[in-house]
């Protein structure tokens, strides 16, 4: 049994004195674990950093076995973000939440959007928006997608500025006015396909929106919490909006 694919490193743990077990998100094969022989060596440790993109080959005698990886570095995203704490927090948040996906279940769209975020980590005004969209996609892939296209009360598609915390559906300004304090804000950049121009406060609202539904539907039922790396991103965006 074997396959070859592009994969993003999610997590690595030591195994024995010289090896490691790597957990990756592969484009066509999903979340996968495998043994990396010599994974704790000076040569391989730089490859096995969370967020790096690898050319990955997985081999096993039987499909149900752990198997082992043969790896080559494709793009060193971890090293590029080394001096940017917020970018490292973005990598950590994505990697932690990707582990919510079922093992060995392909989610190529999730991989592609994660890779897009990693390739824009040098653009602090853009990658947090992509992270919001990635979290929305993750919710959808896990079976808890939000309907942000139509008003839950009227079916209208215009002037959608709220989201119902109960149904996960958009609500128009008119229909939501009497209940505004009970509704979640729907950021303008999520109401269009344009991810290029959003204020920090909007992006913070987007992360609060996705965070609410991730906690409600996915994390809390499993006894889990949002990644610790995620809070500084929201805090930095909120602080930027006050400047």
PDB file of C-alpha atoms in Angstrom:
ATOM      1  CA  UNK A   1       0.000   0.000   0.000  1.00  0.00           C
ATOM      2  CA  UNK A   2       1.390   3.401  -0.923  1.00  0.00           C
ATOM      3  CA  UNK A   3       0.495   6.867  -2.124  1.00  0.00           C
ATOM      4  CA  UNK A   4       2.238  10.138  -3.025  1.00  0.00           C
ATOM      5  CA  UNK A   5       0.758  13.548  -2.296  1.00  0.00           C
ATOM      6  CA  UNK A   6       1.356  17.108  -1.120  1.00  0.00           C
ATOM      7  CA  UNK A   7       0.866  17.459   2.626  1.00  0.00           C
ATOM      8  CA  UNK A   8       0.953  20.119   5.349  1.00  0.00           C
ATOM      9  CA  UNK A   9       2.580  19.169   8.653  1.00  0.00           C
ATOM     10  CA  UNK A  10       0.072  19.371  11.527  1.00  0.00           C
ATOM     11  CA  UNK A  11       1.881  17.760  14.449  1.00  0.00           C
ATOM     12  CA  UNK A  12       4.949  15.671  15.215  1.00  0.00           C
ATOM     13  CA  UNK A  13       5.725  13.562  18.285  1.00  0.00           C
ATOM     14  CA  UNK A  14       8.882  11.624  19.165  1.00  0.00           C
ATOM     15  CA  UNK A  15       8.928   7.868  18.676  1.00  0.00           C
ATOM     16  CA  UNK A  16      11.776   5.947  20.218  1.00  0.00           C
ATOM     17  CA  UNK A  17      15.250   7.438  20.255  1.00  0.00           C
ATOM     18  CA  UNK A  18      15.574   8.521  16.631  1.00  0.00           C
ATOM     19  CA  UNK A  19      12.190   8.419  14.901  1.00  0.00           C
ATOM     20  CA  UNK A  20       8.993  10.466  14.992  1.00  0.00           C
ATOM     21  CA  UNK A  21       5.312  10.068  14.206  1.00  0.00           C
ATOM     22  CA  UNK A  22       4.101  12.817  11.899  1.00  0.00           C
ATOM     23  CA  UNK A  23       0.500  13.903  11.421  1.00  0.00           C
ATOM     24  CA  UNK A  24      -0.171  15.649   8.121  1.00  0.00           C
ATOM     25  CA  UNK A  25      -3.054  16.995   6.060  1.00  0.00           C
ATOM     26  CA  UNK A  26      -2.628  15.555   2.560  1.00  0.00           C
ATOM     27  CA  UNK A  27      -4.508  17.084  -0.332  1.00  0.00           C
ATOM     28  CA  UNK A  28      -6.023  13.908  -1.761  1.00  0.00           C
ATOM     29  CA  UNK A  29      -5.790  11.646   1.284  1.00  0.00           C
ATOM     30  CA  UNK A  30      -6.842  13.787   4.233  1.00  0.00           C
ATOM     31  CA  UNK A  31      -5.433  13.693   7.743  1.00  0.00           C
ATOM     32  CA  UNK A  32      -2.835  10.939   7.957  1.00  0.00           C
ATOM     33  CA  UNK A  33      -0.290   9.677  10.463  1.00  0.00           C
ATOM     34  CA  UNK A  34       2.921   7.845   9.678  1.00  0.00           C
ATOM     35  CA  UNK A  35       6.294   6.951  11.114  1.00  0.00           C
ATOM     36  CA  UNK A  36       9.281   9.006   9.976  1.00  0.00           C
ATOM     37  CA  UNK A  37      12.473   7.010  10.385  1.00  0.00           C
ATOM     38  CA  UNK A  38      15.206   9.294  11.635  1.00  0.00           C
ATOM     39  CA  UNK A  39      12.608  12.011  12.163  1.00  0.00           C
ATOM     40  CA  UNK A  40      14.509  13.411  15.157  1.00  0.00           C
ATOM     41  CA  UNK A  41      17.719  13.789  13.192  1.00  0.00           C
ATOM     42  CA  UNK A  42      19.336  17.120  12.385  1.00  0.00           C
ATOM     43  CA  UNK A  43      18.496  16.612   8.714  1.00  0.00           C
ATOM     44  CA  UNK A  44      14.772  15.896   9.115  1.00  0.00           C
ATOM     45  CA  UNK A  45      13.780  18.050  12.070  1.00  0.00           C
ATOM     46  CA  UNK A  46      13.675  21.273   9.983  1.00  0.00           C
ATOM     47  CA  UNK A  47      11.268  19.551   7.567  1.00  0.00           C
ATOM     48  CA  UNK A  48       8.939  18.366  10.316  1.00  0.00           C
ATOM     49  CA  UNK A  49       7.857  21.821  11.481  1.00  0.00           C
ATOM     50  CA  UNK A  50       4.146  22.583  11.790  1.00  0.00           C
ATOM     51  CA  UNK A  51       2.908  24.377   8.683  1.00  0.00           C
ATOM     52  CA  UNK A  52       5.587  23.180   6.264  1.00  0.00           C
ATOM     53  CA  UNK A  53       4.467  21.839   2.896  1.00  0.00           C
ATOM     54  CA  UNK A  54       6.038  18.487   2.029  1.00  0.00           C
ATOM     55  CA  UNK A  55       6.220  16.134  -0.901  1.00  0.00           C
ATOM     56  CA  UNK A  56       4.986  13.057   0.915  1.00  0.00           C
ATOM     57  CA  UNK A  57       5.120   9.355   0.159  1.00  0.00           C
ATOM     58  CA  UNK A  58       3.297   6.946   2.491  1.00  0.00           C
ATOM     59  CA  UNK A  59       3.962   3.229   2.479  1.00  0.00           C
ATOM     60  CA  UNK A  60       2.623   0.282   4.477  1.00  0.00           C
ATOM     61  CA  UNK A  61       2.281  -3.454   4.023  1.00  0.00           C
ATOM     62  CA  UNK A  62      -1.430  -3.267   4.937  1.00  0.00           C
ATOM     63  CA  UNK A  63      -3.833  -0.312   4.639  1.00  0.00           C
ATOM     64  CA  UNK A  64      -4.795  -0.391   8.331  1.00  0.00           C
ATOM     65  CA  UNK A  65      -1.199  -0.095   9.527  1.00  0.00           C
ATOM     66  CA  UNK A  66       0.419   3.148  10.677  1.00  0.00           C
ATOM     67  CA  UNK A  67       2.862   2.961   7.784  1.00  0.00           C
ATOM     68  CA  UNK A  68       5.812   5.268   7.278  1.00  0.00           C
ATOM     69  CA  UNK A  69       6.508   8.500   5.433  1.00  0.00           C
ATOM     70  CA  UNK A  70       9.276   9.421   3.025  1.00  0.00           C
ATOM     71  CA  UNK A  71       9.424  13.213   2.926  1.00  0.00           C
ATOM     72  CA  UNK A  72      10.928  16.070   0.939  1.00  0.00           C
ATOM     73  CA  UNK A  73      10.484  19.761   1.665  1.00  0.00           C
ATOM     74  CA  UNK A  74       8.320  21.680  -0.805  1.00  0.00           C
ATOM     75  CA  UNK A  75       7.811  25.058   0.933  1.00  0.00           C
ATOM     76  CA  UNK A  76       9.266  26.035   4.355  1.00  0.00           C
ATOM     77  CA  UNK A  77       6.369  28.093   5.667  1.00  0.00           C
ATOM     78  CA  UNK A  78       7.396  27.593   9.313  1.00  0.00           C
ATOM     79  CA  UNK A  79      10.845  29.093   8.743  1.00  0.00           C
ATOM     80  CA  UNK A  80       9.406  32.033   6.794  1.00  0.00           C
ATOM     81  CA  UNK A  81       7.093  32.892   9.700  1.00  0.00           C
ATOM     82  CA  UNK A  82       9.731  32.429  12.401  1.00  0.00           C
ATOM     83  CA  UNK A  83       9.986  36.138  13.235  1.00  0.00           C
ATOM     84  CA  UNK A  84       6.237  36.826  13.027  1.00  0.00           C
ATOM     85  CA  UNK A  85       4.394  35.726  16.168  1.00  0.00           C
ATOM     86  CA  UNK A  86       0.978  36.393  14.682  1.00  0.00           C
ATOM     87  CA  UNK A  87       1.723  34.344  11.569  1.00  0.00           C
ATOM     88  CA  UNK A  88       2.966  31.503  13.779  1.00  0.00           C
ATOM     89  CA  UNK A  89      -0.296  31.766  15.717  1.00  0.00           C
ATOM     90  CA  UNK A  90      -2.169  31.462  12.426  1.00  0.00           C
ATOM     91  CA  UNK A  91      -0.225  28.329  11.514  1.00  0.00           C
ATOM     92  CA  UNK A  92      -0.841  26.837  14.955  1.00  0.00           C
ATOM     93  CA  UNK A  93      -4.545  27.602  14.853  1.00  0.00           C
ATOM     94  CA  UNK A  94      -5.014  26.042  11.435  1.00  0.00           C
ATOM     95  CA  UNK A  95      -2.985  22.956  12.364  1.00  0.00           C
ATOM     96  CA  UNK A  96      -4.877  22.423  15.627  1.00  0.00           C
ATOM     97  CA  UNK A  97      -8.326  22.772  14.066  1.00  0.00           C
ATOM     98  CA  UNK A  98      -7.415  20.554  11.089  1.00  0.00           C
ATOM     99  CA  UNK A  99      -7.044  17.700  13.568  1.00  0.00           C
ATOM    100  CA  UNK A 100     -10.835  17.809  13.986  1.00  0.00           C
ATOM    101  CA  UNK A 101     -11.153  16.199  10.563  1.00  0.00           C
ATOM    102  CA  UNK A 102     -11.681  12.432  10.554  1.00  0.00           C
ATOM    103  CA  UNK A 103      -8.536  10.450   9.854  1.00  0.00           C
ATOM    104  CA  UNK A 104      -7.897   9.290   6.274  1.00  0.00           C
ATOM    105  CA  UNK A 105     -10.924  11.170   4.908  1.00  0.00           C
ATOM    106  CA  UNK A 106     -10.018  13.403   1.927  1.00  0.00           C
ATOM    107  CA  UNK A 107     -10.926  17.092   2.148  1.00  0.00           C
ATOM    108  CA  UNK A 108      -9.070  18.685  -0.771  1.00  0.00           C
ATOM    109  CA  UNK A 109     -10.878  22.025  -0.478  1.00  0.00           C
ATOM    110  CA  UNK A 110      -9.787  22.334   3.156  1.00  0.00           C
ATOM    111  CA  UNK A 111      -6.205  21.586   2.128  1.00  0.00           C
ATOM    112  CA  UNK A 112      -6.271  24.079  -0.752  1.00  0.00           C
ATOM    113  CA  UNK A 113      -7.577  26.944   1.377  1.00  0.00           C
ATOM    114  CA  UNK A 114      -5.090  26.154   4.159  1.00  0.00           C
ATOM    115  CA  UNK A 115      -2.296  26.273   1.599  1.00  0.00           C
ATOM    116  CA  UNK A 116      -3.598  29.593   0.275  1.00  0.00           C
ATOM    117  CA  UNK A 117      -3.444  31.022   3.798  1.00  0.00           C
ATOM    118  CA  UNK A 118       0.113  29.748   4.288  1.00  0.00           C
ATOM    119  CA  UNK A 119       1.205  31.340   1.020  1.00  0.00           C
ATOM    120  CA  UNK A 120      -0.098  34.736   2.185  1.00  0.00           C
ATOM    121  CA  UNK A 121       1.351  34.781   5.699  1.00  0.00           C
ATOM    122  CA  UNK A 122       3.494  37.754   4.673  1.00  0.00           C
ATOM    123  CA  UNK A 123       0.289  39.769   4.147  1.00  0.00           C
ATOM    124  CA  UNK A 124      -1.135  40.456   7.642  1.00  0.00           C
ATOM    125  CA  UNK A 125      -4.208  42.155   6.215  1.00  0.00           C
ATOM    126  CA  UNK A 126      -5.145  39.134   4.121  1.00  0.00           C
ATOM    127  CA  UNK A 127      -4.315  35.821   5.776  1.00  0.00           C
ATOM    128  CA  UNK A 128      -6.638  36.326   8.796  1.00  0.00           C
ATOM    129  CA  UNK A 129      -9.521  36.767   6.341  1.00  0.00           C
ATOM    130  CA  UNK A 130      -8.550  33.509   4.664  1.00  0.00           C
ATOM    131  CA  UNK A 131      -8.441  31.859   8.094  1.00  0.00           C
ATOM    132  CA  UNK A 132     -12.048  32.942   8.711  1.00  0.00           C
ATOM    133  CA  UNK A 133     -13.117  31.474   5.379  1.00  0.00           C
ATOM    134  CA  UNK A 134     -11.124  28.324   6.122  1.00  0.00           C
ATOM    135  CA  UNK A 135     -12.918  27.890   9.443  1.00  0.00           C
ATOM    136  CA  UNK A 136     -16.271  28.366   7.713  1.00  0.00           C
ATOM    137  CA  UNK A 137     -15.274  25.690   5.216  1.00  0.00           C
ATOM    138  CA  UNK A 138     -14.137  23.399   8.029  1.00  0.00           C
ATOM    139  CA  UNK A 139     -17.531  23.769   9.703  1.00  0.00           C
ATOM    140  CA  UNK A 140     -19.223  22.875   6.431  1.00  0.00           C
ATOM    141  CA  UNK A 141     -16.985  19.839   5.843  1.00  0.00           C
ATOM    142  CA  UNK A 142     -17.771  18.630   9.357  1.00  0.00           C
ATOM    143  CA  UNK A 143     -21.507  18.903   8.649  1.00  0.00           C
ATOM    144  CA  UNK A 144     -22.237  22.227  10.361  1.00  0.00           C
ATOM    145  CA  UNK A 145     -22.192  24.708   7.484  1.00  0.00           C
ATOM    146  CA  UNK A 146     -23.688  28.175   7.924  1.00  0.00           C
ATOM    147  CA  UNK A 147     -26.203  29.665   5.504  1.00  0.00           C
ATOM    148  CA  UNK A 148     -25.020  33.224   4.906  1.00  0.00           C
ATOM    149  CA  UNK A 149     -26.811  33.716   1.585  1.00  0.00           C
ATOM    150  CA  UNK A 150     -30.463  34.150   2.617  1.00  0.00           C
ATOM    151  CA  UNK A 151     -32.315  35.765   5.503  1.00  0.00           C
ATOM    152  CA  UNK A 152     -33.638  33.124   7.892  1.00  0.00           C
ATOM    153  CA  UNK A 153     -36.826  35.137   8.462  1.00  0.00           C
ATOM    154  CA  UNK A 154     -37.692  36.476   4.999  1.00  0.00           C
ATOM    155  CA  UNK A 155     -35.526  34.593   2.492  1.00  0.00           C
ATOM    156  CA  UNK A 156     -34.156  37.908   1.209  1.00  0.00           C
ATOM    157  CA  UNK A 157     -30.559  38.070  -0.045  1.00  0.00           C
ATOM    158  CA  UNK A 158     -29.945  41.779   0.541  1.00  0.00           C
ATOM    159  CA  UNK A 159     -28.771  43.746   3.573  1.00  0.00           C
ATOM    160  CA  UNK A 160     -27.744  40.662   5.555  1.00  0.00           C
ATOM    161  CA  UNK A 161     -25.887  41.923   8.615  1.00  0.00           C
ATOM    162  CA  UNK A 162     -26.593  39.348  11.348  1.00  0.00           C
ATOM    163  CA  UNK A 163     -26.332  35.605  11.964  1.00  0.00           C
ATOM    164  CA  UNK A 164     -28.700  33.686  14.201  1.00  0.00           C
ATOM    165  CA  UNK A 165     -26.709  31.873  16.931  1.00  0.00           C
ATOM    166  CA  UNK A 166     -29.404  29.181  17.001  1.00  0.00           C
ATOM    167  CA  UNK A 167     -29.809  28.324  13.327  1.00  0.00           C
ATOM    168  CA  UNK A 168     -26.506  29.526  11.861  1.00  0.00           C
ATOM    169  CA  UNK A 169     -28.435  31.391   9.182  1.00  0.00           C
ATOM    170  CA  UNK A 170     -28.094  35.007   8.069  1.00  0.00           C
ATOM    171  CA  UNK A 171     -30.642  37.623   9.126  1.00  0.00           C
ATOM    172  CA  UNK A 172     -31.379  40.900   7.375  1.00  0.00           C
ATOM    173  CA  UNK A 173     -31.084  44.297   9.074  1.00  0.00           C
ATOM    174  CA  UNK A 174     -34.856  44.801   9.023  1.00  0.00           C
ATOM    175  CA  UNK A 175     -35.808  41.357  10.307  1.00  0.00           C
ATOM    176  CA  UNK A 176     -33.071  41.335  12.934  1.00  0.00           C
ATOM    177  CA  UNK A 177     -33.541  44.855  14.306  1.00  0.00           C
ATOM    178  CA  UNK A 178     -35.811  43.816  17.217  1.00  0.00           C
ATOM    179  CA  UNK A 179     -33.334  41.090  18.235  1.00  0.00           C
ATOM    180  CA  UNK A 180     -30.044  42.812  17.406  1.00  0.00           C
ATOM    181  CA  UNK A 181     -28.509  42.260  20.842  1.00  0.00           C
ATOM    182  CA  UNK A 182     -29.147  38.504  20.570  1.00  0.00           C
ATOM    183  CA  UNK A 183     -27.642  38.066  17.112  1.00  0.00           C
ATOM    184  CA  UNK A 184     -24.063  37.702  15.891  1.00  0.00           C
ATOM    185  CA  UNK A 185     -22.656  40.284  13.448  1.00  0.00           C
ATOM    186  CA  UNK A 186     -22.113  39.117   9.869  1.00  0.00           C
ATOM    187  CA  UNK A 187     -18.981  40.852   8.543  1.00  0.00           C
ATOM    188  CA  UNK A 188     -19.315  42.552   5.181  1.00  0.00           C
ATOM    189  CA  UNK A 189     -16.380  40.635   3.637  1.00  0.00           C
ATOM    190  CA  UNK A 190     -18.262  37.375   4.172  1.00  0.00           C
ATOM    191  CA  UNK A 191     -21.273  38.733   2.306  1.00  0.00           C
ATOM    192  CA  UNK A 192     -19.280  38.896  -0.927  1.00  0.00           C
ATOM    193  CA  UNK A 193     -16.565  36.980  -2.700  1.00  0.00           C
ATOM    194  CA  UNK A 194     -14.074  39.786  -2.130  1.00  0.00           C
ATOM    195  CA  UNK A 195     -11.450  38.943   0.499  1.00  0.00           C
ATOM    196  CA  UNK A 196      -9.131  41.840  -0.280  1.00  0.00           C
ATOM    197  CA  UNK A 197     -10.484  44.763   1.724  1.00  0.00           C
ATOM    198  CA  UNK A 198     -11.759  44.170   5.248  1.00  0.00           C
ATOM    199  CA  UNK A 199     -11.233  46.243   8.368  1.00  0.00           C
ATOM    200  CA  UNK A 200      -9.574  44.534  11.354  1.00  0.00           C
ATOM    201  CA  UNK A 201     -12.823  44.791  13.330  1.00  0.00           C
ATOM    202  CA  UNK A 202     -14.668  42.898  10.587  1.00  0.00           C
ATOM    203  CA  UNK A 203     -12.100  40.123  10.581  1.00  0.00           C
ATOM    204  CA  UNK A 204     -12.281  39.901  14.379  1.00  0.00           C
ATOM    205  CA  UNK A 205     -16.073  39.582  14.095  1.00  0.00           C
ATOM    206  CA  UNK A 206     -15.566  36.841  11.520  1.00  0.00           C
ATOM    207  CA  UNK A 207     -13.335  34.878  13.897  1.00  0.00           C
ATOM    208  CA  UNK A 208     -15.822  35.365  16.719  1.00  0.00           C
ATOM    209  CA  UNK A 209     -18.564  34.046  14.426  1.00  0.00           C
ATOM    210  CA  UNK A 210     -16.691  30.913  13.372  1.00  0.00           C
ATOM    211  CA  UNK A 211     -15.355  30.427  16.888  1.00  0.00           C
ATOM    212  CA  UNK A 212     -18.873  30.445  18.316  1.00  0.00           C
ATOM    213  CA  UNK A 213     -20.091  27.695  16.004  1.00  0.00           C
ATOM    214  CA  UNK A 214     -16.893  25.654  16.264  1.00  0.00           C
ATOM    215  CA  UNK A 215     -17.291  25.623  20.028  1.00  0.00           C
ATOM    216  CA  UNK A 216     -21.001  24.923  19.943  1.00  0.00           C
ATOM    217  CA  UNK A 217     -21.101  22.164  17.348  1.00  0.00           C
ATOM    218  CA  UNK A 218     -17.642  20.599  17.319  1.00  0.00           C
ATOM    219  CA  UNK A 219     -15.371  21.407  20.246  1.00  0.00           C
ATOM    220  CA  UNK A 220     -17.605  21.505  23.325  1.00  0.00           C
ATOM    221  CA  UNK A 221     -19.335  18.180  22.510  1.00  0.00           C
ATOM    222  CA  UNK A 222     -15.861  16.585  22.384  1.00  0.00           C
ATOM    223  CA  UNK A 223     -14.682  18.249  25.572  1.00  0.00           C
ATOM    224  CA  UNK A 224     -12.272  20.444  23.611  1.00  0.00           C
ATOM    225  CA  UNK A 225     -11.546  24.177  23.406  1.00  0.00           C
ATOM    226  CA  UNK A 226     -10.457  26.633  20.746  1.00  0.00           C
ATOM    227  CA  UNK A 227      -6.661  26.602  20.237  1.00  0.00           C
ATOM    228  CA  UNK A 228      -4.769  28.908  22.591  1.00  0.00           C
ATOM    229  CA  UNK A 229      -2.978  30.328  19.559  1.00  0.00           C
ATOM    230  CA  UNK A 230      -6.239  31.730  18.246  1.00  0.00           C
ATOM    231  CA  UNK A 231      -6.968  34.286  20.980  1.00  0.00           C
ATOM    232  CA  UNK A 232      -3.953  36.536  20.229  1.00  0.00           C
ATOM    233  CA  UNK A 233      -5.105  36.850  16.620  1.00  0.00           C
ATOM    234  CA  UNK A 234      -8.538  38.096  17.675  1.00  0.00           C
ATOM    235  CA  UNK A 235      -6.977  40.401  20.292  1.00  0.00           C
ATOM    236  CA  UNK A 236      -4.537  41.915  17.814  1.00  0.00           C
ATOM    237  CA  UNK A 237      -7.303  42.549  15.288  1.00  0.00           C
ATOM    238  CA  UNK A 238      -9.537  44.114  17.952  1.00  0.00           C
ATOM    239  CA  UNK A 239      -6.681  46.348  19.097  1.00  0.00           C
ATOM    240  CA  UNK A 240      -5.954  47.419  15.509  1.00  0.00           C
ATOM    241  CA  UNK A 241      -9.596  48.405  15.038  1.00  0.00           C
ATOM    242  CA  UNK A 242      -9.322  50.851  17.947  1.00  0.00           C
ATOM    243  CA  UNK A 243      -6.311  52.673  16.539  1.00  0.00           C
TER     244      UNK A 243
END
